[in-house]
CSV table of C-alpha atoms and ligand atoms in Angstrom, one decimal:
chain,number,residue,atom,x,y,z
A,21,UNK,CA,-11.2,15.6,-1.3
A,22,UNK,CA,-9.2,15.0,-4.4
A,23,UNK,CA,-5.8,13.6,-4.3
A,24,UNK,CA,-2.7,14.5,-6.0
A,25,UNK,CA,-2.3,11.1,-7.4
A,26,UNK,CA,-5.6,10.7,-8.2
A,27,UNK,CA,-5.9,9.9,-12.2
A,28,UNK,CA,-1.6,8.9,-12.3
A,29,UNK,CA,0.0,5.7,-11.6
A,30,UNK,CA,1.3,5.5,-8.1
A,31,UNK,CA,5.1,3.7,-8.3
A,32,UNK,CA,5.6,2.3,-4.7
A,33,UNK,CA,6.8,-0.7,-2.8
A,34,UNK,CA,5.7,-4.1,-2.9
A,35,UNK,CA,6.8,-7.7,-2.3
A,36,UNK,CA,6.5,-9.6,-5.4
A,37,UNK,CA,6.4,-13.3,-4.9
A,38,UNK,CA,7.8,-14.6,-8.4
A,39,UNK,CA,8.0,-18.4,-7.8
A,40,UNK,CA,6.1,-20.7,-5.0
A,41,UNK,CA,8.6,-20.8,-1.9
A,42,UNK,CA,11.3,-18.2,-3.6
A,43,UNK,CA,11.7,-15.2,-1.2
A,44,UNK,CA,9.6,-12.4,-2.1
A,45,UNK,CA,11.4,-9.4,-3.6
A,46,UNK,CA,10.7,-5.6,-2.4
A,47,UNK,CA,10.2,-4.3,-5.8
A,48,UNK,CA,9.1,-0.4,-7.1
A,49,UNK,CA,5.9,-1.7,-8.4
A,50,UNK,CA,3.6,0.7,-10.9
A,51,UNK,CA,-0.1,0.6,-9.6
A,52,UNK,CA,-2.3,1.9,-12.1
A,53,UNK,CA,-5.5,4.0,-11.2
A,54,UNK,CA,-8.9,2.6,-10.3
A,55,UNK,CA,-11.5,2.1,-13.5
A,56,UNK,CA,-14.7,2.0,-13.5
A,57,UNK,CA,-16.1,0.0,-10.0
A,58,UNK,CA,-12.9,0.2,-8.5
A,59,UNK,CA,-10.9,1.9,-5.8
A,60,UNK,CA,-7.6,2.5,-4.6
A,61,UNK,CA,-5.9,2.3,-1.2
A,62,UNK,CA,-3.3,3.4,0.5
A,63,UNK,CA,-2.2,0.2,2.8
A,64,UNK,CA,-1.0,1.2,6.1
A,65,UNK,CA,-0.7,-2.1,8.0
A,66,UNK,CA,-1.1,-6.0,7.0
A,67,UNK,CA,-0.8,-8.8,8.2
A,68,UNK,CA,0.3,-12.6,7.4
A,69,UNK,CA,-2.4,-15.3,7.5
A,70,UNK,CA,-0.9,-18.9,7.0
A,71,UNK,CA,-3.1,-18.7,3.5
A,72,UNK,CA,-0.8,-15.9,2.2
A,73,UNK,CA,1.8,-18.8,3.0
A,74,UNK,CA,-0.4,-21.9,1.5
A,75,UNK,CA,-0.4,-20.1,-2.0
A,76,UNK,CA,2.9,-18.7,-1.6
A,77,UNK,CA,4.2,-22.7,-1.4
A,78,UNK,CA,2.5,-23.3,-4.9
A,79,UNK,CA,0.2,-25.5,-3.7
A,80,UNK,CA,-2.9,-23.4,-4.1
A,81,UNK,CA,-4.7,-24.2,-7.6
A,82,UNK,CA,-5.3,-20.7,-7.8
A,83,UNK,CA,-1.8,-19.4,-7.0
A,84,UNK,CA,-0.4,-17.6,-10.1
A,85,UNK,CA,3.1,-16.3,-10.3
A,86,UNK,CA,4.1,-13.6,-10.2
A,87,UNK,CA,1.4,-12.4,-7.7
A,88,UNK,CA,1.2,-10.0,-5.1
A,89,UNK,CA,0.0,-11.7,-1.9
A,90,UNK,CA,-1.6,-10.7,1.2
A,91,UNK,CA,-5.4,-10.4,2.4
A,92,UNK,CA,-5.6,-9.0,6.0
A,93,UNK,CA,-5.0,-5.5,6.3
A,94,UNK,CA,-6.4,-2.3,6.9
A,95,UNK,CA,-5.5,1.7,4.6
A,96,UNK,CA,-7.5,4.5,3.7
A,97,UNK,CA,-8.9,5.3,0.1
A,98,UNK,CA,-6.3,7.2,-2.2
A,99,UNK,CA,-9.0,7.6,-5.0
A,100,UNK,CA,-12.2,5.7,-6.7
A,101,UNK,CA,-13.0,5.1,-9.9
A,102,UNK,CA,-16.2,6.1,-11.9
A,103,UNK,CA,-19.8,4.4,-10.3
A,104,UNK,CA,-17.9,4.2,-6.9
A,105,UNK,CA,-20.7,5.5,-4.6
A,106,UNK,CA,-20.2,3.8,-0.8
A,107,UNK,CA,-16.8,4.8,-0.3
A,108,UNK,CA,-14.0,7.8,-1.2
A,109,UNK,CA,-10.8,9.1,-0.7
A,110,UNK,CA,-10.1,9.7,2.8
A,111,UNK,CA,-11.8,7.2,4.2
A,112,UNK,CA,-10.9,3.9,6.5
A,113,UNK,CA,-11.5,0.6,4.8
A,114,UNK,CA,-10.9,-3.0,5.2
A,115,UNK,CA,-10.4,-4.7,1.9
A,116,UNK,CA,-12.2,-7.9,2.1
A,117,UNK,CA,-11.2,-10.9,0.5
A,118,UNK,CA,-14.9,-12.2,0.5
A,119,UNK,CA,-16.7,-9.7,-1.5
A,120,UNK,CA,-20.5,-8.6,-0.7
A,121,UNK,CA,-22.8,-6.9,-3.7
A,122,UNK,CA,-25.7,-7.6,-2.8
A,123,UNK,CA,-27.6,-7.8,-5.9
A,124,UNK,CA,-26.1,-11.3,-7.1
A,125,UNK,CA,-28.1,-14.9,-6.7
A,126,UNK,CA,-25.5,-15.5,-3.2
A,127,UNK,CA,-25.9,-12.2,-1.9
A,128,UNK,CA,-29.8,-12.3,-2.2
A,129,UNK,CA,-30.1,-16.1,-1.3
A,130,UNK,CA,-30.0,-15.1,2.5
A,131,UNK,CA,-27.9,-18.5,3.0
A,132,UNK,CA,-24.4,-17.7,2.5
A,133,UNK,CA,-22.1,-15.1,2.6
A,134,UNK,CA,-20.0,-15.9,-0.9
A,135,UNK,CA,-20.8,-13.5,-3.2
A,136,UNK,CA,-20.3,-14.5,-7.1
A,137,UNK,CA,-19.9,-10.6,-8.4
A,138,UNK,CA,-16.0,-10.9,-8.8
A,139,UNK,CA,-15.0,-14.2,-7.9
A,140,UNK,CA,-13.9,-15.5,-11.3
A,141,UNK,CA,-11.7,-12.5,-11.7
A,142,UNK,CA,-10.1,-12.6,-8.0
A,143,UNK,CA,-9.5,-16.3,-8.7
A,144,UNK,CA,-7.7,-15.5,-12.0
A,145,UNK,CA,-5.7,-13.0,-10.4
A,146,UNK,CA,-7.2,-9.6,-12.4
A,147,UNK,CA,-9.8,-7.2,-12.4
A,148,UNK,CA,-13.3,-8.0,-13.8
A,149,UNK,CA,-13.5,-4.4,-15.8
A,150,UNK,CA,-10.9,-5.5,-18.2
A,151,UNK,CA,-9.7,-8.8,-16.5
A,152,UNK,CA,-6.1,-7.7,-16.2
A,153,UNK,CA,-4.1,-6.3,-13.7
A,154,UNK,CA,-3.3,-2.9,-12.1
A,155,UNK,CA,0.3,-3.7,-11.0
A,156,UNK,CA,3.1,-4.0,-13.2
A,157,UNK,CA,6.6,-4.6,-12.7
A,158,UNK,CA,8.8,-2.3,-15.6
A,159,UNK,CA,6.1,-3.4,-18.0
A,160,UNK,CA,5.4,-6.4,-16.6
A,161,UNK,CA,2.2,-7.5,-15.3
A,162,UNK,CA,2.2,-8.8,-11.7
A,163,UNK,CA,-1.5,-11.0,-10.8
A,164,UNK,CA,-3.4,-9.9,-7.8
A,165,UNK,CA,-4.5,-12.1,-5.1
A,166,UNK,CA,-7.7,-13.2,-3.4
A,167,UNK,CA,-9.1,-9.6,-5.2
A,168,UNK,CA,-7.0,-7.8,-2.1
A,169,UNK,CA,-3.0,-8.2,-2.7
A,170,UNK,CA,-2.3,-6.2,0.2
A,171,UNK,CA,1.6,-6.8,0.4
A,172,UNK,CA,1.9,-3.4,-1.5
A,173,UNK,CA,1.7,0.4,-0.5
A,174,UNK,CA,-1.0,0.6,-2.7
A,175,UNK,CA,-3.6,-1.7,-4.1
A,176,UNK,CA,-6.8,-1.7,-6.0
A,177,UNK,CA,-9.7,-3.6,-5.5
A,178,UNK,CA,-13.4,-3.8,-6.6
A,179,UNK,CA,-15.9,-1.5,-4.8
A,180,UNK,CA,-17.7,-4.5,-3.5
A,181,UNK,CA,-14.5,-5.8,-1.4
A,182,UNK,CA,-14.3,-2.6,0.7
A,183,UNK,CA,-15.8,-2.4,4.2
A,184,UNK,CA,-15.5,1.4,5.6
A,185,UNK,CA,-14.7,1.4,8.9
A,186,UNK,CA,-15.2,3.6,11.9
A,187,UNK,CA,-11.9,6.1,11.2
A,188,UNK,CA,-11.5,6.3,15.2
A,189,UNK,CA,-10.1,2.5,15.0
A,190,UNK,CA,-6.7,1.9,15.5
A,191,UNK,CA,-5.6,0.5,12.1
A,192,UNK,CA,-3.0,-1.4,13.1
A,193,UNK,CA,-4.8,-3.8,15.3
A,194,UNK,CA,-8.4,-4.1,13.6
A,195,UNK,CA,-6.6,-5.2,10.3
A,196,UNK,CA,-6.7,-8.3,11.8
A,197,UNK,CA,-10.4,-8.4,11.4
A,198,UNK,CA,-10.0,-8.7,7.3
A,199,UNK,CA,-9.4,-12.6,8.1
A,200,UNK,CA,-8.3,-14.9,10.9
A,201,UNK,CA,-10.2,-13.5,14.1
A,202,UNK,CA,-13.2,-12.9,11.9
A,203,UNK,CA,-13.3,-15.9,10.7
A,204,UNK,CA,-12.5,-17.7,13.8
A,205,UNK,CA,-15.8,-15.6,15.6
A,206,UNK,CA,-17.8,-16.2,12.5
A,207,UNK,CA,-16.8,-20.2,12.5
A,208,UNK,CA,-18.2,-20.2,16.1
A,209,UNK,CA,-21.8,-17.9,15.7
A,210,UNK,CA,-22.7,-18.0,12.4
A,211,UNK,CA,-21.9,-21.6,10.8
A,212,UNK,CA,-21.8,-23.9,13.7
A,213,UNK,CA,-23.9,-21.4,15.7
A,214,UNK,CA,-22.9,-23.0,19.6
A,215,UNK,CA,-25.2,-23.0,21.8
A,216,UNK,CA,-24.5,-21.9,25.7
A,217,UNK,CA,-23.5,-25.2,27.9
A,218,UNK,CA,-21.9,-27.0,24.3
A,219,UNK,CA,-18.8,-29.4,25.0
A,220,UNK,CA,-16.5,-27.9,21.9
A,221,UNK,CA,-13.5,-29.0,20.6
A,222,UNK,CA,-11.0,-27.2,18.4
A,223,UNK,CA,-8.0,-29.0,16.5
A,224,UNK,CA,-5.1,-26.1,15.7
A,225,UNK,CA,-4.3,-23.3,18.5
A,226,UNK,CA,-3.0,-20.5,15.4
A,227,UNK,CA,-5.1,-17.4,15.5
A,228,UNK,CA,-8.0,-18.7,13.8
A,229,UNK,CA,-8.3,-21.8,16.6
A,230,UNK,CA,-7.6,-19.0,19.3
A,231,UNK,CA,-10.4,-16.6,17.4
A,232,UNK,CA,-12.7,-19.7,17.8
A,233,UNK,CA,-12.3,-20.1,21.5
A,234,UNK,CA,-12.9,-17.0,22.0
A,235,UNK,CA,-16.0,-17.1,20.3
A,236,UNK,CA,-17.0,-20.4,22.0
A,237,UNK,CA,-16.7,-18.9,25.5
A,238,UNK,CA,-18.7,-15.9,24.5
A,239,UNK,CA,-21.6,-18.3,23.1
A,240,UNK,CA,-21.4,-19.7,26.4
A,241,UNK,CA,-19.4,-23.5,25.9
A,242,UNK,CA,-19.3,-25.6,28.9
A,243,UNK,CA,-16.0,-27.0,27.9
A,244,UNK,CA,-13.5,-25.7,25.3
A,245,UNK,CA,-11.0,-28.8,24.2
A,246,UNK,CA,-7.9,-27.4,22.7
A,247,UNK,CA,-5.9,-29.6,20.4
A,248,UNK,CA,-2.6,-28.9,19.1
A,249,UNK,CA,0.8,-30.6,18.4
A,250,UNK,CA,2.6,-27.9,19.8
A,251,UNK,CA,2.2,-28.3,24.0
A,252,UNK,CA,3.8,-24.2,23.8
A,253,UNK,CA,0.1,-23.1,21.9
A,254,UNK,CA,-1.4,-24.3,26.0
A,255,UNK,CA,-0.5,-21.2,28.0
A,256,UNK,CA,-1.4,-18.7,25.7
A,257,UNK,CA,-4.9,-20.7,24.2
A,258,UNK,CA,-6.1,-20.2,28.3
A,259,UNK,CA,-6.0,-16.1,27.8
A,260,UNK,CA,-8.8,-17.3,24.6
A,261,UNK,CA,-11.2,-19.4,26.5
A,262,UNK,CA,-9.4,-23.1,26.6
A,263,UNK,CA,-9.9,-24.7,29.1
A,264,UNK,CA,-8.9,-28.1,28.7
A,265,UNK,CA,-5.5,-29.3,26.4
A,266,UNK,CA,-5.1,-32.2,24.5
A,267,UNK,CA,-1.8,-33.0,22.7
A,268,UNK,CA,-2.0,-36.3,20.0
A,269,UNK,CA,1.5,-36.5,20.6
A,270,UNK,CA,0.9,-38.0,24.1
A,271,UNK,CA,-1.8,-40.6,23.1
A,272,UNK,CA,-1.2,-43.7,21.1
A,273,UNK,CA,-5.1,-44.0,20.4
A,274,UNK,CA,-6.4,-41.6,17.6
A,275,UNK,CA,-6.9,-38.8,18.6
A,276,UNK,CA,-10.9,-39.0,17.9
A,277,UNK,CA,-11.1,-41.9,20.6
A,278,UNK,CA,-9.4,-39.7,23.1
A,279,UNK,CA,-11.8,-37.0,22.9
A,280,UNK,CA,-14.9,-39.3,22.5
A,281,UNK,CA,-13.5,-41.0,26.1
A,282,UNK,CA,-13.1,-37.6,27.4
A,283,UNK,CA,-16.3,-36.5,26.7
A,284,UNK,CA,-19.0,-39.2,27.6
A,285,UNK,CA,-19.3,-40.0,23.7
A,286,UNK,CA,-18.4,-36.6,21.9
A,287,UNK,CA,-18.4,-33.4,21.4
A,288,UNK,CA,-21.0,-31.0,20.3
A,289,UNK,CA,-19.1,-29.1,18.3
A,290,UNK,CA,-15.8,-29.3,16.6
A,291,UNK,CA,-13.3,-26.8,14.6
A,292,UNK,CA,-10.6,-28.4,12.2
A,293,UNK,CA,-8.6,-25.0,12.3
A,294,UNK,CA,-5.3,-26.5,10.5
A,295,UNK,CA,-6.2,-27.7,6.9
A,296,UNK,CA,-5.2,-31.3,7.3
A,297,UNK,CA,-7.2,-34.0,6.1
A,298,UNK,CA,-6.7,-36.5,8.3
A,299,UNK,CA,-7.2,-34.3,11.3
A,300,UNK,CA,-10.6,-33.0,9.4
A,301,UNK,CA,-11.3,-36.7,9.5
A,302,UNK,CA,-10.9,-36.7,13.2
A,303,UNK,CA,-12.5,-33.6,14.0
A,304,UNK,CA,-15.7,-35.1,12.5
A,305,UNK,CA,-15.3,-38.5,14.1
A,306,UNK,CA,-14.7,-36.9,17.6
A,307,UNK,CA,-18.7,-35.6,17.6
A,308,UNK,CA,-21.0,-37.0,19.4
A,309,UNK,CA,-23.7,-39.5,17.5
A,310,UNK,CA,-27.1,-38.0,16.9
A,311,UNK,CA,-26.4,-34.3,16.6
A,312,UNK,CA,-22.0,-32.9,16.6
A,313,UNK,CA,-21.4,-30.7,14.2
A,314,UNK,CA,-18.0,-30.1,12.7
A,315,UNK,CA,-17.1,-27.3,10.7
A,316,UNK,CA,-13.9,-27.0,8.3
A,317,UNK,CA,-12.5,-24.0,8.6
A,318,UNK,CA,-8.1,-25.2,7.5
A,319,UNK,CA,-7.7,-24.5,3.9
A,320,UNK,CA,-6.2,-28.0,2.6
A,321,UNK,CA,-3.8,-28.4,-0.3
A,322,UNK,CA,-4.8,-29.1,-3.9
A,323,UNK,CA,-5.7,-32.9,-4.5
A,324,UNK,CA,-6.4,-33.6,-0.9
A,325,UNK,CA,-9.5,-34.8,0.0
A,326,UNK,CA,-11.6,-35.5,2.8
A,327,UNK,CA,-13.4,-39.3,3.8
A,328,UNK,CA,-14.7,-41.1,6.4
A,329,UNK,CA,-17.1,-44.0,6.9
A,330,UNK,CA,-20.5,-42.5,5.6
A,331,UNK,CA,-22.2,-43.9,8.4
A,332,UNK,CA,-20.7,-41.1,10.7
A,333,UNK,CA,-23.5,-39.1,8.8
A,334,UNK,CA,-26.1,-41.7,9.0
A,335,UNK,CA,-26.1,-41.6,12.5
A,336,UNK,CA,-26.4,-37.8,13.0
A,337,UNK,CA,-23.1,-36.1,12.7
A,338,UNK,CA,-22.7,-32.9,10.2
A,339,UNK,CA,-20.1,-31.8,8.0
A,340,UNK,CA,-19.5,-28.2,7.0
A,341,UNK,CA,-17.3,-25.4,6.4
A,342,UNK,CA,-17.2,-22.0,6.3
A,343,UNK,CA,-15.3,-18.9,4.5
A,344,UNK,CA,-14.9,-16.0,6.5
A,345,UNK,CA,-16.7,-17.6,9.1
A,346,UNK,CA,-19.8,-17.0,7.8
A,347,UNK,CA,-19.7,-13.1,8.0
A,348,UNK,CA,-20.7,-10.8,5.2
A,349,UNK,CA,-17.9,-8.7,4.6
A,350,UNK,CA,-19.0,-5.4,3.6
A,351,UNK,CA,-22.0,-5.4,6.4
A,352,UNK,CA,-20.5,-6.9,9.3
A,353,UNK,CA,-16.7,-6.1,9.0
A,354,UNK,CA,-17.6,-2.5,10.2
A,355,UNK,CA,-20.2,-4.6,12.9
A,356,UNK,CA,-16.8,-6.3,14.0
A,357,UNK,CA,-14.5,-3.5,14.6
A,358,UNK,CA,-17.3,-1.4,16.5
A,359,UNK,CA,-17.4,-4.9,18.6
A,360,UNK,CA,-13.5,-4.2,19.0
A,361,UNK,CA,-13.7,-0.8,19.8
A,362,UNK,CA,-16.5,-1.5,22.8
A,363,UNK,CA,-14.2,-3.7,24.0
A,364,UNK,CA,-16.5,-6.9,23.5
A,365,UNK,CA,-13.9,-8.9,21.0
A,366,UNK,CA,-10.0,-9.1,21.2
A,367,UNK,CA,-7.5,-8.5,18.7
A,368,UNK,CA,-4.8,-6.7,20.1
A,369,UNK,CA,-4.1,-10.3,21.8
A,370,UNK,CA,-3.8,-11.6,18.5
A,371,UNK,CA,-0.6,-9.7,17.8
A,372,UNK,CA,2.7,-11.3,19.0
A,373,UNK,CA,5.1,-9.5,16.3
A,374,UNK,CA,5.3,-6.2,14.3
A,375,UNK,CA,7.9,-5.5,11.4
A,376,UNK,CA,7.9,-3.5,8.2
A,377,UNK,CA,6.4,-4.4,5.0
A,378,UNK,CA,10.3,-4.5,3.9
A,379,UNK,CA,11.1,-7.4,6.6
A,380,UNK,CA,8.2,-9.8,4.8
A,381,UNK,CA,10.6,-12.8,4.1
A,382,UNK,CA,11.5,-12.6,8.1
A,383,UNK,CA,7.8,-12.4,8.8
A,384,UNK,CA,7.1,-15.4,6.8
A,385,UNK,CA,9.7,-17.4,9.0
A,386,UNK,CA,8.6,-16.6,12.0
A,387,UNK,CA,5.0,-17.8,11.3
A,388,UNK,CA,6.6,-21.4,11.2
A,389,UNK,CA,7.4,-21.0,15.0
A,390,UNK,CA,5.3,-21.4,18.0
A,391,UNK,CA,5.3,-18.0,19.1
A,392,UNK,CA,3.9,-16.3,16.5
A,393,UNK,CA,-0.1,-15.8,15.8
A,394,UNK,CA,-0.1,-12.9,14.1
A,395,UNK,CA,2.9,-10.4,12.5
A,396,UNK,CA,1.8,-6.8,11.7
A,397,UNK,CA,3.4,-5.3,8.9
A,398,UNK,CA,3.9,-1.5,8.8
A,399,UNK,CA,3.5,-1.0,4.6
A,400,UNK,CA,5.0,3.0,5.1
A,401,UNK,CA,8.2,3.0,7.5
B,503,NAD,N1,-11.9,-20.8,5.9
B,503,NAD,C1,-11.5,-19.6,6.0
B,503,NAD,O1,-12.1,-18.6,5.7
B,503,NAD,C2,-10.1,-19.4,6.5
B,503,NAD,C3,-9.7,-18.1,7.0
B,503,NAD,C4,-8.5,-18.0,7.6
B,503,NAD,C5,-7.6,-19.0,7.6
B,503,NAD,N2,-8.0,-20.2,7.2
B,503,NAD,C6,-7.1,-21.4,7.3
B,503,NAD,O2,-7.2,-21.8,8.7
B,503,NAD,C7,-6.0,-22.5,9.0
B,503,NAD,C8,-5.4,-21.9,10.3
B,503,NAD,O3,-4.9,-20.7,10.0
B,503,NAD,P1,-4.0,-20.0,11.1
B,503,NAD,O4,-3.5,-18.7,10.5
B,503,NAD,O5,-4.6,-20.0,12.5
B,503,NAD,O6,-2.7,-21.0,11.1
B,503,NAD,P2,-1.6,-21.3,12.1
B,503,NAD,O7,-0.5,-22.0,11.3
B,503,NAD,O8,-1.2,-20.1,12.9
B,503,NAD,O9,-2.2,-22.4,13.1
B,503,NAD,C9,-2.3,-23.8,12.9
B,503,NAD,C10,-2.1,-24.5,14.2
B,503,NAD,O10,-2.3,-25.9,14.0
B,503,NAD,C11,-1.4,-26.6,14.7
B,503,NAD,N3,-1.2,-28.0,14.1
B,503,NAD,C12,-0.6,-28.3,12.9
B,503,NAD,N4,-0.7,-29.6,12.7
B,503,NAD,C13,-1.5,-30.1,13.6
B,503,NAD,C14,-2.0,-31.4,13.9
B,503,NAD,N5,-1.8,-32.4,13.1
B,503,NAD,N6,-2.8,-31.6,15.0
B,503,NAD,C15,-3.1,-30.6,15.8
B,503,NAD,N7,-2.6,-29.3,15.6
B,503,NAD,C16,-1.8,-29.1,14.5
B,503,NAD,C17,-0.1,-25.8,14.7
B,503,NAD,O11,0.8,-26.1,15.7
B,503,NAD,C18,-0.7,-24.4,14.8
B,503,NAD,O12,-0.8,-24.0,16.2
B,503,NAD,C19,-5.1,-22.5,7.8
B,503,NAD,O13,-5.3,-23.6,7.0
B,503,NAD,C20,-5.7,-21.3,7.0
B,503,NAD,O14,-5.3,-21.3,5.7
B,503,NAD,C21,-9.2,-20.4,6.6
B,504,AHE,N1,-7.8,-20.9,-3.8
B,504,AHE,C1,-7.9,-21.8,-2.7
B,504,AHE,C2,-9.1,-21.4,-1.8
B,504,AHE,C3,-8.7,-21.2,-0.4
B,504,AHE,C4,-9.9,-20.9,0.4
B,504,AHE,O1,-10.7,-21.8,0.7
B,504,AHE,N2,-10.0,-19.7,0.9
B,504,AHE,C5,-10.9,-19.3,1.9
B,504,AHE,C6,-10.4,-18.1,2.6
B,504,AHE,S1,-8.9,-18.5,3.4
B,504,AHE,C7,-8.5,-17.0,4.1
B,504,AHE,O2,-7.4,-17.1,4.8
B,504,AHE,C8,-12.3,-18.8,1.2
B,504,AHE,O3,-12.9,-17.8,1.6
B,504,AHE,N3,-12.7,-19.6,0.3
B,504,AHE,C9,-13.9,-19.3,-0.4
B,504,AHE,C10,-13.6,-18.7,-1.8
B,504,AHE,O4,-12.4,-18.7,-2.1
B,504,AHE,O5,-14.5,-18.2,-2.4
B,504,AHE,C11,-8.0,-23.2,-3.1
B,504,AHE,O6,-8.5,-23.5,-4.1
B,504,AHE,O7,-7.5,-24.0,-2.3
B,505,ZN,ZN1,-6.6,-15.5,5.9
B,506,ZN,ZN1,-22.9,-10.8,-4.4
């Protein structure tokens, strides 16, 4: 089914973010059609993950100005360009910041879920065909982000960052599943991979802490140890599996200790769902010797690194991380939402706000107070 547009450049809305930390500005941006490997989508709903606002505060190396932000969101497929065989207009897609080929030395490896296809050209804020971009501001180019930029009515990606989705699913809750609860899940089976009677510990209560004890009590955790600086993330983090709370705030020992005391020695597992350093520190340090695991899953500002006494890792602990908790997009995205749609998985839980794409710069603030997990932007009011 052909659309009118098909073949023209769409002129719609879009928040432009010009400058790190400047409000965004609701612009009439021109999105050019889909070459050659590439589609276009209509974006219905999106929502804000705090790494929309990490790059937004010019502290991501790969944040180019002016950008269009925005990575977890949900549309339907205005029109494809030539080669595009998996998906077409009309169809329910998740763009997916993680893409999945197939074909390339990652995909095949079997041992990770990065693919290398695009990645050069997401992280330099164009398309690979041509490496430029398909928006433009009266002329002006305007960089994509994370391959998705999904703060516009329309955006175009490359065919291997699409997942199709069941087109049953309600698209304003499963866009949710394009980052943080995904992740969160994925953190939880497929990287740390928790076993059933595991003493787990996760440091940040956001969604993606939340999304992880969820995923701990469905692998079956003894004990889920919530740790967050804001006593207000308690109530809720119960509804998600919780079921102990720890603020750092009341302790004058490190934080580490106080979890090592609770636990007979440590943790089996641990979650540094934040992106600080020292608290990645801690989350390692609060394993048990012999065999905790702690998996990175906070995205930490450039020139920050991580350290601790190597022999934490001589005497058993492990350090990892994980993007997109583990998952691979274009498979297991559509795997996720059926998950959602039997009722197995939350997400609608997830959601504490809604607003229009318009309202973005409001949406932003409210992601800097306790209330808010996640904030679902309606892209067509
Ligand atoms: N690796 C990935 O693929 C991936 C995917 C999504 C998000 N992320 C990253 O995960 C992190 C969490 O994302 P989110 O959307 O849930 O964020 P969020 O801001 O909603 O949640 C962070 C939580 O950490 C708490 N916190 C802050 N400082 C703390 C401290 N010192 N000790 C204990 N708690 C503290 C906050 O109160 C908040 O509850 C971010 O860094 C984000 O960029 C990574
Ligand atoms: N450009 C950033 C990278 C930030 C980062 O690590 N991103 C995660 C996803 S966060 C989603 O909310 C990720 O998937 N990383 C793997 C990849 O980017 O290929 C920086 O340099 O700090
Ligand atoms: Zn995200
Ligand atoms: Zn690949």
């Amino acid at each position: 089914m052909a659309s009118s547009t098909q073949g023209q450049v769409i002129t719609c809305k879009a928040a432009v973010a010009y400058e790190p930390n400047k409000p965004m500005v609701i612009e009439d941006v021109q999105v050019a059609p889909p070459q050659t490997g590439e589609v276009r989508i209509k974006i219905l709903f999106t929502a804000l993950c705090h790494t929309d606002h990490y790059t937004w505060s010019g502290k991501d190396p790969e944040g180019l100005f002016p950008c269009i932000l925005g990575h977890e969101a949900a549309g339907i497929v205005e029109s494809v360009g030539e080669g595009v065989t998996e998906v077409q207009p009309g169809d329910h897609v998740i763009p997916c910041y993680q893409a999945e080929c197939r074909e390339c030395k990652f995909c095949k490896s079997g041992k990770t879920n990065l693919c290398g296809k695009v990645r050069v050209a997401t992280g330099a804020g164009v398309m690979m065909n041509d490496r430029k971009s398909r928006f433009s501001v009266n002329g002006k180019p305007i960089y994509h982000f994370m391959g998705t930029s999904t703060f516009s009515q329309y955006t175009v990606v490359h065919d291997v960052s699409v997942a199709k989705i069941n087109p049953q699913a309600p698209l304003e809750k499963v866009c949710l599943l394009g980052c943080g609860v995904s992740t969160g899940l994925g953190a939880v089976w497929n990287t740390a991979k928790v076993e059933a009677g595991s003493i787990v510990a996760v440091f940040g209560l956001g969604t993606v802490g939340l999304a992880v004890a969820e995923g701990a009590k469905s692998a079956g955790a003894s004990r889920i140890i919530g740790i967050d600086i804001d006593s207000k993330k308690f109530d809720v983090a119960k509804n998600f599996g919780v079921t102990e709370f720890v603020n750092p705030k009341d302790h004058d020992k490190p934080i580490q200790q106080v979890i090592v005391d609770l636990t007979d020695g440590g943790v089996d597992y641990s979650f540094e769902c934040i992106g600080n350093v020292s608290v990645m520190r801690a989350a390692l340090e609060c394993c048990h010797k012999g065999w905790g695991t702690s998996v990175i899953v906070g995205v930490a500002a450039s020139g920050q690194e991580i350290s601790t006494r190597p022999f934490q890792l001589v005497t058993g602990r492990v350090w990892k991380g994980t993007a997109f908790g583990g998952f691979k997009s274009r498979t297991q995205v559509p795997w996720l939402v059926e998950k959602y749609m039997n009722k197995e998985i939350k997400v609608d839980e997830y959601i504490t706000h809604t607003m229009t794409l318009t309202e973005i710069n409001k949406a932003f603030d409210l992601l800097h107070e306790g209330g808010c997990l996640r904030c679902v932007l309606t892209a067509h009011e």
